[in-house]
Coordinates of C-alpha atoms in Angstrom, one line a residue:
M1 CA 0.1 0.6 0.3
R2 CA 2.6 2.0 1.0
Y3 CA 4.3 1.4 -2.2
W4 CA 1.2 2.7 -4.1
I5 CA 1.0 5.5 -2.5
S6 CA 4.4 6.8 -3.6
A7 CA 4.5 6.1 -6.7
L8 CA 1.5 8.4 -6.8
L9 CA 3.0 10.9 -5.3
V10 CA 6.7 10.8 -7.5
L11 CA 3.2 10.8 -11.1
L12 CA 1.7 13.9 -9.5
L13 CA 5.0 15.6 -8.8
A14 CA 6.4 14.4 -12.4
I15 CA 3.1 16.5 -13.9
V16 CA 3.0 19.4 -11.5
G17 CA 7.0 19.4 -12.9
W18 CA 6.4 18.9 -16.6
Q19 CA 3.0 21.6 -16.5
W20 CA 5.8 24.0 -15.0
Q21 CA 8.6 23.2 -17.0
Q22 CA 5.9 24.4 -20.6
P23 CA 6.9 27.8 -21.5
A24 CA 4.4 30.3 -21.6
T25 CA 2.2 31.1 -24.6
E26 CA 3.9 33.8 -26.8
K27 CA 2.0 36.7 -28.6
I28 CA 2.8 39.4 -30.8
H29 CA 2.7 42.6 -30.4
F30 CA 2.3 45.0 -33.1
Q31 CA 2.7 48.0 -33.1
T32 CA 0.8 50.7 -35.9
Q33 CA 1.3 54.4 -36.5
A34 CA -1.1 56.8 -38.3
I35 CA -0.9 57.7 -42.2
T36 CA -0.7 61.5 -41.5
K37 CA -0.4 64.7 -44.3
G38 CA 2.2 67.1 -44.3
D39 CA 5.3 68.6 -45.9
I40 CA 8.1 66.4 -47.9
E41 CA 11.2 67.4 -49.3
S42 CA 13.0 64.8 -50.2
V43 CA 17.7 65.9 -50.6
V44 CA 21.0 64.2 -51.2
N45 CA 23.2 64.9 -48.3
T46 CA 26.5 65.6 -48.8
A47 CA 29.3 67.4 -47.8
G48 CA 33.0 69.8 -49.7
T49 CA 34.2 72.8 -49.0
T50 CA 33.4 76.4 -50.2
R51 CA 36.5 77.9 -52.8
A52 CA 36.1 81.1 -54.5
V53 CA 35.2 80.2 -58.0
V54 CA 38.5 82.1 -59.4
T55 CA 41.8 81.5 -57.5
V56 CA 45.0 82.9 -59.0
E57 CA 48.3 82.1 -57.8
V58 CA 51.2 85.1 -58.2
G59 CA 54.2 84.0 -59.0
T60 CA 57.5 85.5 -59.9
E61 CA 59.4 84.6 -63.8
V62 CA 62.7 85.7 -62.5
S63 CA 64.9 85.5 -58.9
G64 CA 65.7 87.7 -56.5
L65 CA 65.3 89.1 -53.1
I66 CA 62.5 90.2 -51.8
T67 CA 62.6 94.6 -50.8
E68 CA 59.4 95.6 -51.3
L69 CA 56.0 94.1 -50.4
L70 CA 52.8 96.5 -51.1
V71 CA 50.2 94.1 -50.2
D72 CA 48.9 91.4 -46.8
F73 CA 46.2 89.3 -46.5
N74 CA 43.1 90.4 -47.0
D75 CA 43.9 93.6 -49.0
D76 CA 41.2 93.7 -51.8
V77 CA 43.8 94.7 -54.8
T78 CA 42.9 95.9 -58.4
Q79 CA 44.2 94.4 -61.9
G80 CA 47.8 95.7 -62.7
Q81 CA 48.5 96.7 -59.6
L82 CA 51.8 96.7 -58.3
I83 CA 51.6 94.2 -54.5
A84 CA 55.5 93.6 -54.3
K85 CA 59.1 94.2 -55.7
L86 CA 62.5 92.2 -56.6
D87 CA 65.9 93.5 -56.1
D88 CA 66.3 94.9 -59.7
R89 CA 70.1 96.3 -60.0
T90 CA 71.1 92.7 -61.7
Y91 CA 68.5 93.7 -64.1
V92 CA 69.2 97.2 -64.2
A93 CA 73.5 95.8 -65.9
K94 CA 71.9 93.7 -67.6
L95 CA 69.6 96.8 -69.2
R96 CA 72.0 99.1 -70.5
Q97 CA 74.6 95.6 -71.5
S98 CA 72.2 95.0 -74.3
E99 CA 71.5 98.4 -74.9
A100 CA 75.2 99.2 -75.3
D101 CA 75.3 96.1 -77.6
V102 CA 72.7 97.5 -79.7
V103 CA 74.6 100.4 -80.0
M104 CA 77.6 98.2 -81.2
A105 CA 75.2 96.5 -83.2
K106 CA 74.2 99.4 -85.1
A107 CA 77.7 101.0 -85.4
S108 CA 78.5 97.4 -86.8
L109 CA 75.9 97.7 -89.2
A110 CA 77.3 101.4 -90.8
Q111 CA 81.0 100.3 -91.2
Q112 CA 80.2 97.7 -92.9
K113 CA 77.0 100.0 -95.5
A114 CA 79.9 102.2 -96.0
N115 CA 82.6 99.5 -96.7
L116 CA 79.7 98.6 -99.4
Q117 CA 79.5 102.0 -100.7
K118 CA 83.6 101.6 -100.6
A119 CA 83.1 98.6 -102.9
E120 CA 81.2 100.3 -105.0
T121 CA 83.6 102.9 -105.8
D122 CA 86.1 100.6 -106.2
L123 CA 84.1 99.3 -108.4
N124 CA 83.3 101.4 -110.7
K125 CA 87.3 102.3 -110.7
T126 CA 88.0 99.0 -111.7
A127 CA 85.2 98.5 -114.5
R128 CA 87.1 102.1 -116.3
A129 CA 89.8 100.8 -116.2
Y130 CA 89.1 97.4 -117.2
Q131 CA 86.9 99.8 -120.6
R132 CA 90.3 101.5 -121.2
Q133 CA 92.5 98.0 -121.3
Q134 CA 89.8 96.6 -123.6
E135 CA 89.5 100.1 -125.7
L136 CA 93.7 99.9 -125.8
M137 CA 93.9 96.6 -126.9
A138 CA 91.6 96.5 -129.9
R139 CA 94.7 99.4 -131.4
K140 CA 97.1 97.4 -130.9
L141 CA 98.4 100.4 -128.2
T142 CA 98.5 97.5 -124.7
N143 CA 99.5 93.8 -124.1
Q144 CA 97.3 90.9 -122.9
T145 CA 98.6 91.1 -119.6
D146 CA 97.8 94.4 -118.6
L147 CA 94.3 93.5 -120.5
D148 CA 94.1 90.3 -117.7
N149 CA 95.2 91.8 -115.0
A150 CA 92.7 95.1 -115.7
L151 CA 89.7 91.7 -116.0
A152 CA 91.2 90.7 -112.5
D153 CA 91.1 93.8 -111.0
Y154 CA 87.4 94.1 -112.5
E155 CA 86.4 91.0 -110.6
N156 CA 88.2 91.1 -107.4
A157 CA 85.5 94.7 -107.1
Q158 CA 82.3 92.6 -107.3
A159 CA 83.3 90.0 -105.5
Q160 CA 83.7 92.8 -103.0
I161 CA 80.6 94.0 -103.8
T162 CA 79.1 90.6 -102.9
L163 CA 81.4 90.4 -99.4
A164 CA 80.1 94.1 -98.3
K165 CA 75.9 92.6 -98.4
A166 CA 76.8 90.1 -97.2
Q167 CA 79.0 91.8 -94.4
I168 CA 75.5 93.8 -94.1
S169 CA 73.0 91.4 -93.5
S170 CA 75.0 89.6 -91.0
A171 CA 74.9 93.1 -89.4
E172 CA 71.8 94.0 -89.6
A173 CA 70.9 90.0 -87.6
Q174 CA 73.0 91.1 -85.1
L175 CA 71.6 94.4 -85.4
L176 CA 68.5 92.1 -84.4
Q177 CA 69.6 89.7 -81.6
R178 CA 70.7 93.0 -79.8
E179 CA 68.2 93.8 -80.1
A180 CA 65.6 91.3 -79.1
Q181 CA 68.1 91.0 -76.0
L182 CA 67.6 94.5 -75.0
D183 CA 63.4 93.2 -75.2
Q184 CA 64.3 90.8 -73.3
A185 CA 66.3 92.5 -70.6
K186 CA 63.5 95.0 -70.5
L187 CA 60.9 92.5 -70.2
D188 CA 63.3 90.8 -66.9
L189 CA 63.9 94.3 -65.1
D190 CA 59.9 94.9 -65.8
R191 CA 58.5 91.4 -64.2
T192 CA 60.8 92.6 -61.0
Q193 CA 58.0 94.4 -60.4
I194 CA 54.9 91.6 -59.0
R195 CA 51.9 92.7 -60.9
S196 CA 48.3 91.1 -59.4
P197 CA 46.5 89.8 -62.4
V198 CA 43.2 90.1 -61.3
N199 CA 40.5 92.4 -59.3
G200 CA 40.4 90.3 -56.5
T201 CA 41.4 90.1 -52.5
V202 CA 44.7 88.8 -51.4
I203 CA 43.8 85.8 -49.3
D204 CA 47.1 83.8 -48.7
R205 CA 50.9 86.1 -49.0
Q206 CA 53.9 83.4 -48.6
V207 CA 57.0 85.6 -48.9
D208 CA 58.6 87.9 -46.6
I209 CA 60.8 91.0 -46.9
G210 CA 64.4 89.9 -47.1
Q211 CA 63.5 86.7 -48.7
T212 CA 65.0 85.5 -52.3
V213 CA 62.8 83.7 -54.2
A214 CA 64.2 81.5 -57.4
A215 CA 62.5 80.8 -60.3
S216 CA 63.4 77.8 -62.0
L217 CA 61.8 75.0 -63.7
S218 CA 57.8 76.8 -62.3
A219 CA 57.8 80.1 -61.0
P220 CA 57.2 80.1 -57.1
T221 CA 54.0 81.5 -55.4
L222 CA 54.0 84.9 -53.6
F223 CA 50.3 85.6 -53.1
T224 CA 47.4 83.6 -53.7
I225 CA 44.1 85.8 -54.7
A226 CA 40.6 85.8 -55.3
Q227 CA 39.0 86.8 -57.9
D228 CA 35.8 87.7 -56.0
L229 CA 34.5 86.4 -52.8
R230 CA 31.8 88.0 -53.2
Q231 CA 30.7 84.9 -55.2
M232 CA 31.3 81.3 -54.1
Q233 CA 31.8 77.6 -54.9
I234 CA 31.3 74.4 -53.3
E235 CA 33.3 71.5 -54.5
A236 CA 31.2 68.1 -52.8
D237 CA 32.1 65.0 -53.6
V238 CA 28.6 62.5 -54.2
D239 CA 29.0 59.2 -53.9
E240 CA 28.1 57.3 -57.3
A241 CA 24.6 55.6 -55.7
D242 CA 23.4 59.5 -55.1
I243 CA 24.5 61.0 -58.0
G244 CA 22.1 60.1 -61.0
K245 CA 19.5 61.9 -58.3
L246 CA 21.4 64.9 -59.3
T247 CA 21.2 67.7 -62.2
E248 CA 21.6 71.1 -62.4
G249 CA 20.2 73.8 -61.7
Q250 CA 18.9 71.8 -58.8
N251 CA 18.5 74.3 -55.0
V252 CA 20.5 73.4 -52.7
R253 CA 20.9 73.9 -49.0
F254 CA 24.0 74.5 -46.8
Q255 CA 25.6 74.7 -43.6
V256 CA 28.6 75.7 -42.4
D257 CA 30.8 75.5 -38.8
A258 CA 31.5 78.7 -38.4
Y259 CA 27.4 79.7 -38.4
P260 CA 25.9 76.6 -37.2
N261 CA 22.2 78.4 -36.5
R262 CA 22.6 80.3 -40.4
Q263 CA 21.4 78.4 -43.4
F264 CA 23.1 79.2 -47.4
L265 CA 20.9 78.5 -50.3
G266 CA 22.7 78.2 -53.7
A267 CA 22.1 75.5 -56.9
V268 CA 23.5 72.7 -58.4
S269 CA 26.0 74.1 -61.8
Q270 CA 27.9 71.3 -62.6
V271 CA 28.3 67.2 -62.1
R272 CA 31.7 66.5 -63.2
K273 CA 31.8 63.2 -65.1
A274 CA 35.4 62.4 -64.0
A275 CA 35.1 59.8 -61.4
T276 CA 37.2 59.7 -58.6
N277 CA 38.4 55.9 -56.9
V278 CA 39.2 55.6 -53.5
S279 CA 39.9 52.5 -51.3
N280 CA 36.9 50.8 -54.0
V281 CA 34.8 54.1 -53.5
V282 CA 33.5 55.5 -56.3
T283 CA 32.7 59.7 -56.0
Y284 CA 32.0 62.3 -58.2
K285 CA 32.8 65.9 -57.9
V286 CA 29.7 68.3 -57.8
I287 CA 29.8 71.3 -58.3
I288 CA 27.7 74.2 -56.3
D289 CA 27.0 78.1 -57.0
A290 CA 26.6 80.2 -53.2
P291 CA 26.1 83.4 -53.9
N292 CA 28.5 85.5 -50.7
Q293 CA 27.3 88.6 -51.1
Q294 CA 28.1 89.2 -46.9
Q295 CA 31.2 87.6 -47.5
L296 CA 30.2 85.4 -44.5
L297 CA 32.3 82.4 -46.1
L298 CA 34.9 81.8 -46.7
P299 CA 37.4 79.5 -48.3
G300 CA 38.1 76.8 -47.2
M301 CA 35.5 76.4 -44.8
T302 CA 33.3 72.5 -44.7
A303 CA 30.0 72.8 -46.0
N304 CA 27.3 70.1 -45.0
V305 CA 25.0 70.6 -47.7
N306 CA 21.6 69.4 -48.7
V307 CA 20.4 69.0 -52.2
I308 CA 17.4 68.8 -53.3
R309 CA 15.5 67.0 -55.2
G310 CA 11.9 67.7 -54.7
Q311 CA 8.9 69.2 -52.5
Q312 CA 5.7 68.8 -51.7
A313 CA 3.8 69.9 -49.3
D314 CA 0.3 68.5 -47.6
V315 CA 0.1 65.4 -48.6
L316 CA -0.1 61.8 -47.9
R317 CA 2.4 60.7 -45.8
V318 CA 3.4 56.9 -44.7
P319 CA 6.2 56.3 -41.7
N320 CA 9.1 54.7 -43.7
A321 CA 9.1 52.1 -40.8
A322 CA 5.7 50.4 -42.1
L323 CA 7.3 50.5 -45.8
R324 CA 10.4 47.8 -43.8
F325 CA 7.7 45.9 -42.0
R326 CA 7.2 42.7 -42.7
P327 CA 5.5 39.6 -40.4
A328 CA 7.8 37.1 -39.6
G329 CA 7.3 33.6 -42.3
T330 CA 5.2 35.9 -44.9
G331 CA 9.0 36.2 -47.1
A332 CA 8.3 37.9 -50.2
T333 CA 5.1 38.2 -51.2
R334 CA 4.7 39.2 -54.5
S335 CA 6.7 38.8 -57.7
I336 CA 8.5 41.5 -59.4
Q337 CA 6.8 42.2 -62.9
T338 CA 9.2 44.6 -63.8
A339 CA 12.7 42.9 -64.5
P340 CA 11.3 40.5 -66.6
D341 CA 8.9 42.9 -68.9
M342 CA 12.5 45.6 -68.4
A343 CA 14.6 42.3 -70.7
A344 CA 11.7 41.3 -72.8
E345 CA 11.2 44.9 -73.7
L346 CA 14.8 45.6 -74.1
I347 CA 15.5 42.8 -76.1
K348 CA 12.5 43.2 -78.5
T349 CA 13.0 47.0 -78.8
L350 CA 17.5 46.6 -79.1
N351 CA 16.9 43.6 -81.9
L352 CA 18.8 41.4 -79.7
T353 CA 19.7 37.6 -80.6
G354 CA 22.0 35.7 -79.9
D355 CA 24.5 35.1 -76.9
K356 CA 24.0 39.4 -76.6
A357 CA 20.1 38.5 -75.7
S358 CA 21.1 35.9 -73.9
S359 CA 23.1 37.7 -71.7
V360 CA 20.7 40.0 -71.4
R361 CA 18.3 37.7 -70.0
K362 CA 19.8 35.9 -67.7
L363 CA 21.3 39.3 -66.3
F364 CA 17.5 40.3 -65.7
T365 CA 16.2 37.5 -63.6
D366 CA 19.8 37.4 -61.6
F367 CA 18.3 41.2 -61.0
N368 CA 14.5 39.3 -60.4
K369 CA 15.8 36.3 -57.7
A370 CA 18.3 39.1 -56.0
Q371 CA 15.0 41.7 -55.5
Q372 CA 13.5 38.6 -54.2
Q373 CA 15.9 37.4 -52.1
A374 CA 16.5 41.0 -51.0
R375 CA 13.0 40.9 -49.7
S376 CA 13.0 37.0 -47.8
N377 CA 15.8 38.9 -45.5
T378 CA 14.5 41.6 -45.3
S379 CA 11.1 40.3 -43.5
N380 CA 12.3 39.6 -40.1
N381 CA 14.6 42.3 -39.8
P382 CA 12.3 45.7 -39.4
M383 CA 15.6 47.9 -39.5
A384 CA 16.4 46.9 -43.0
D385 CA 16.4 49.3 -46.1
M386 CA 14.5 47.8 -48.7
R387 CA 14.2 50.8 -50.7
Q388 CA 18.1 50.9 -50.4
Q389 CA 19.4 47.7 -51.3
M390 CA 16.7 48.0 -54.4
Q391 CA 18.7 51.1 -55.6
Q392 CA 22.1 49.3 -55.2
L393 CA 20.5 46.5 -57.2
R394 CA 19.3 48.4 -59.8
Q395 CA 23.4 49.8 -59.9
K396 CA 24.8 46.5 -59.8
L397 CA 22.7 45.5 -63.3
G398 CA 22.6 48.7 -64.5
N399 CA 27.2 48.2 -64.3
D400 CA 26.5 44.7 -66.0
L401 CA 25.0 46.3 -68.8
Q402 CA 27.2 48.4 -69.6
M403 CA 29.6 45.5 -70.0
V404 CA 27.3 43.9 -72.9
L405 CA 25.6 46.0 -74.5
S406 CA 27.2 48.4 -76.7
E407 CA 27.2 52.4 -76.5
T408 CA 24.2 53.3 -78.3
E409 CA 22.1 50.2 -77.2
F410 CA 22.8 51.4 -73.4
Q411 CA 21.7 54.8 -74.2
R412 CA 18.7 53.8 -75.2
Y413 CA 18.4 51.0 -72.2
S414 CA 18.9 54.3 -70.0
E415 CA 16.1 56.1 -71.4
L416 CA 13.7 53.5 -71.0
S417 CA 14.8 53.5 -67.1
A418 CA 14.2 57.0 -66.9
Q419 CA 11.1 56.9 -68.7
R420 CA 9.9 54.0 -66.0
R421 CA 11.5 56.4 -62.9
S422 CA 10.2 59.7 -64.2
N423 CA 7.8 59.6 -61.5
R424 CA 9.6 59.2 -58.4
Q425 CA 11.8 62.2 -59.9
G426 CA 10.2 64.5 -58.1
A427 CA 8.4 65.8 -60.5
P428 CA 3.9 65.4 -60.3
A429 CA 3.6 61.0 -60.4
D430 CA 1.1 59.1 -61.2
L431 CA 2.0 55.9 -61.3
G432 CA 5.0 56.1 -57.9
T433 CA 7.2 53.2 -56.6
A434 CA 5.6 49.9 -55.5
A435 CA 5.6 49.6 -52.3
Q436 CA 3.0 47.7 -49.1
V437 CA 2.2 47.9 -45.9
W438 CA 0.1 45.6 -43.5
V439 CA -2.2 46.7 -41.2
L440 CA -4.3 45.4 -38.4
D441 CA -7.9 43.7 -39.8
D442 CA -11.1 43.0 -36.8
K443 CA -8.8 40.1 -35.5
Q444 CA -6.1 42.2 -34.5
Q445 CA -3.8 39.6 -37.4
P446 CA -1.4 41.9 -40.1
Q447 CA -3.2 42.2 -43.3
L448 CA -1.4 43.6 -46.9
V449 CA -2.5 46.2 -48.7
N450 CA -1.1 47.3 -51.7
I451 CA 0.1 51.4 -52.5
R452 CA 2.6 52.9 -54.2
V453 CA 4.5 55.7 -52.9
G454 CA 6.7 59.4 -54.5
L455 CA 8.8 61.6 -52.2
S456 CA 10.5 60.3 -49.2
N457 CA 12.8 61.1 -46.6
D458 CA 14.0 59.9 -43.5
E459 CA 11.2 59.5 -41.5
Y460 CA 7.6 59.3 -44.8
S461 CA 6.8 58.6 -48.0
E462 CA 3.8 60.2 -49.9
L463 CA 0.6 58.0 -50.3
L464 CA 0.6 58.3 -53.8
S465 CA -2.5 55.5 -53.9
G466 CA -3.8 52.7 -52.3
N467 CA -6.6 52.0 -49.7
L468 CA -5.5 53.9 -47.3
Q469 CA -6.8 57.3 -45.4
L470 CA -5.7 59.1 -43.1
D471 CA -5.2 58.5 -39.3
D472 CA -5.4 54.9 -40.3
K473 CA -3.0 52.2 -38.9
V474 CA -0.1 50.9 -40.4
I475 CA 1.8 48.3 -38.7
V476 CA 5.4 49.6 -38.4
R477 CA 7.5 46.7 -36.1
A478 CA 6.6 43.8 -34.0
V479 CA 7.8 43.2 -29.9
R480 CA 7.2 39.5 -28.4
V481 CA 5.6 39.5 -24.8
D482 CA 4.8 36.8 -22.6

């Protein structure tokens, strides 16, 4: 009897222990956020450095000792203004020597001209003597020797004429050479006076009085002059993922650390095509015009830039967290039709055949699979930025297609892609971008709602279409509770 009682107690204790160890049923609490109405501004963030539009480095083409500095930092200068002087004594001496060489060359030319005149006189004399000898020879009054001597004198006088003319040409050339040396000496002397090449402001001075500057292979920099500080520009480096969003003429807001509570305005003036690759990070230089009438901006300041892609006022907004949310286990709930359709359209439009068509079809198939995989991977990760991953996949697809298609074919592909993306660039959007959000049904379970969104910022995206109204609740995250 005791044995059965003991066995029964052990069995009861085991049942109680087993029930005690069973985990409590987990519940999922869905946090929601309302659809709101307000303003949306889409921007591209970057940073750059302020610079003067035109900056001129003033140097010297001659060597010498700095004897005078007539301007200093922050001084305003005008074009042609004397700003520094070099020791000119050496160049004055060279100028005097060149002037003397010119005088000597002129004297030599005059001497050669006199020799020509003398040679012409001797030629006339020998010509008359030769003529007389010919007349006497005709009358048998002289001998052949005298006639030959007269002829030799005449021919020698002709040679002297030729020699004198050659010496005159040589003297004229020497005179031109000496005059050129004189001009060079005058130029070198003039270069000892350093003048401003432009109107502007001295922003840097790298020499002092008494310092020797040597002009050898390159001209040493003495001053740096900013032509007009009332008009500045910002040179910003933009990542390759964002460069396609920027175009000339877009408005820009920026701040500098010197005035943290003040916003400055500008505009994109140039998107340069030359890429810079640093540690496999590709960036492009974007030039932004920045008016600086009050001259608060100084060269070299770091500017935190927001390039405004588009603005919408008083529109329905859906939280970006709701666009990233996926209930556990749902995976990708819709197939991606854009890529296969785009592949077929591209192959048909470009008349692609053979290996090229197969390669294009494979690239779009891989792109489709990558999108599906990305959506599946982010279904259980509400913090993942799905839109950024899609953008990176599209960038990779474009790079791969550029290796397969010719330049003309790739240009056509870009045009087709631009037509599909035109409504996502800040213009009035009729279609927008397909997206998904989840709402709670009557049983407090997630229910899928397909929508289309337009402009987006860090927090919200513009709601263009979908079965959602103002103040409707959308799920932004799920929390497990006991």
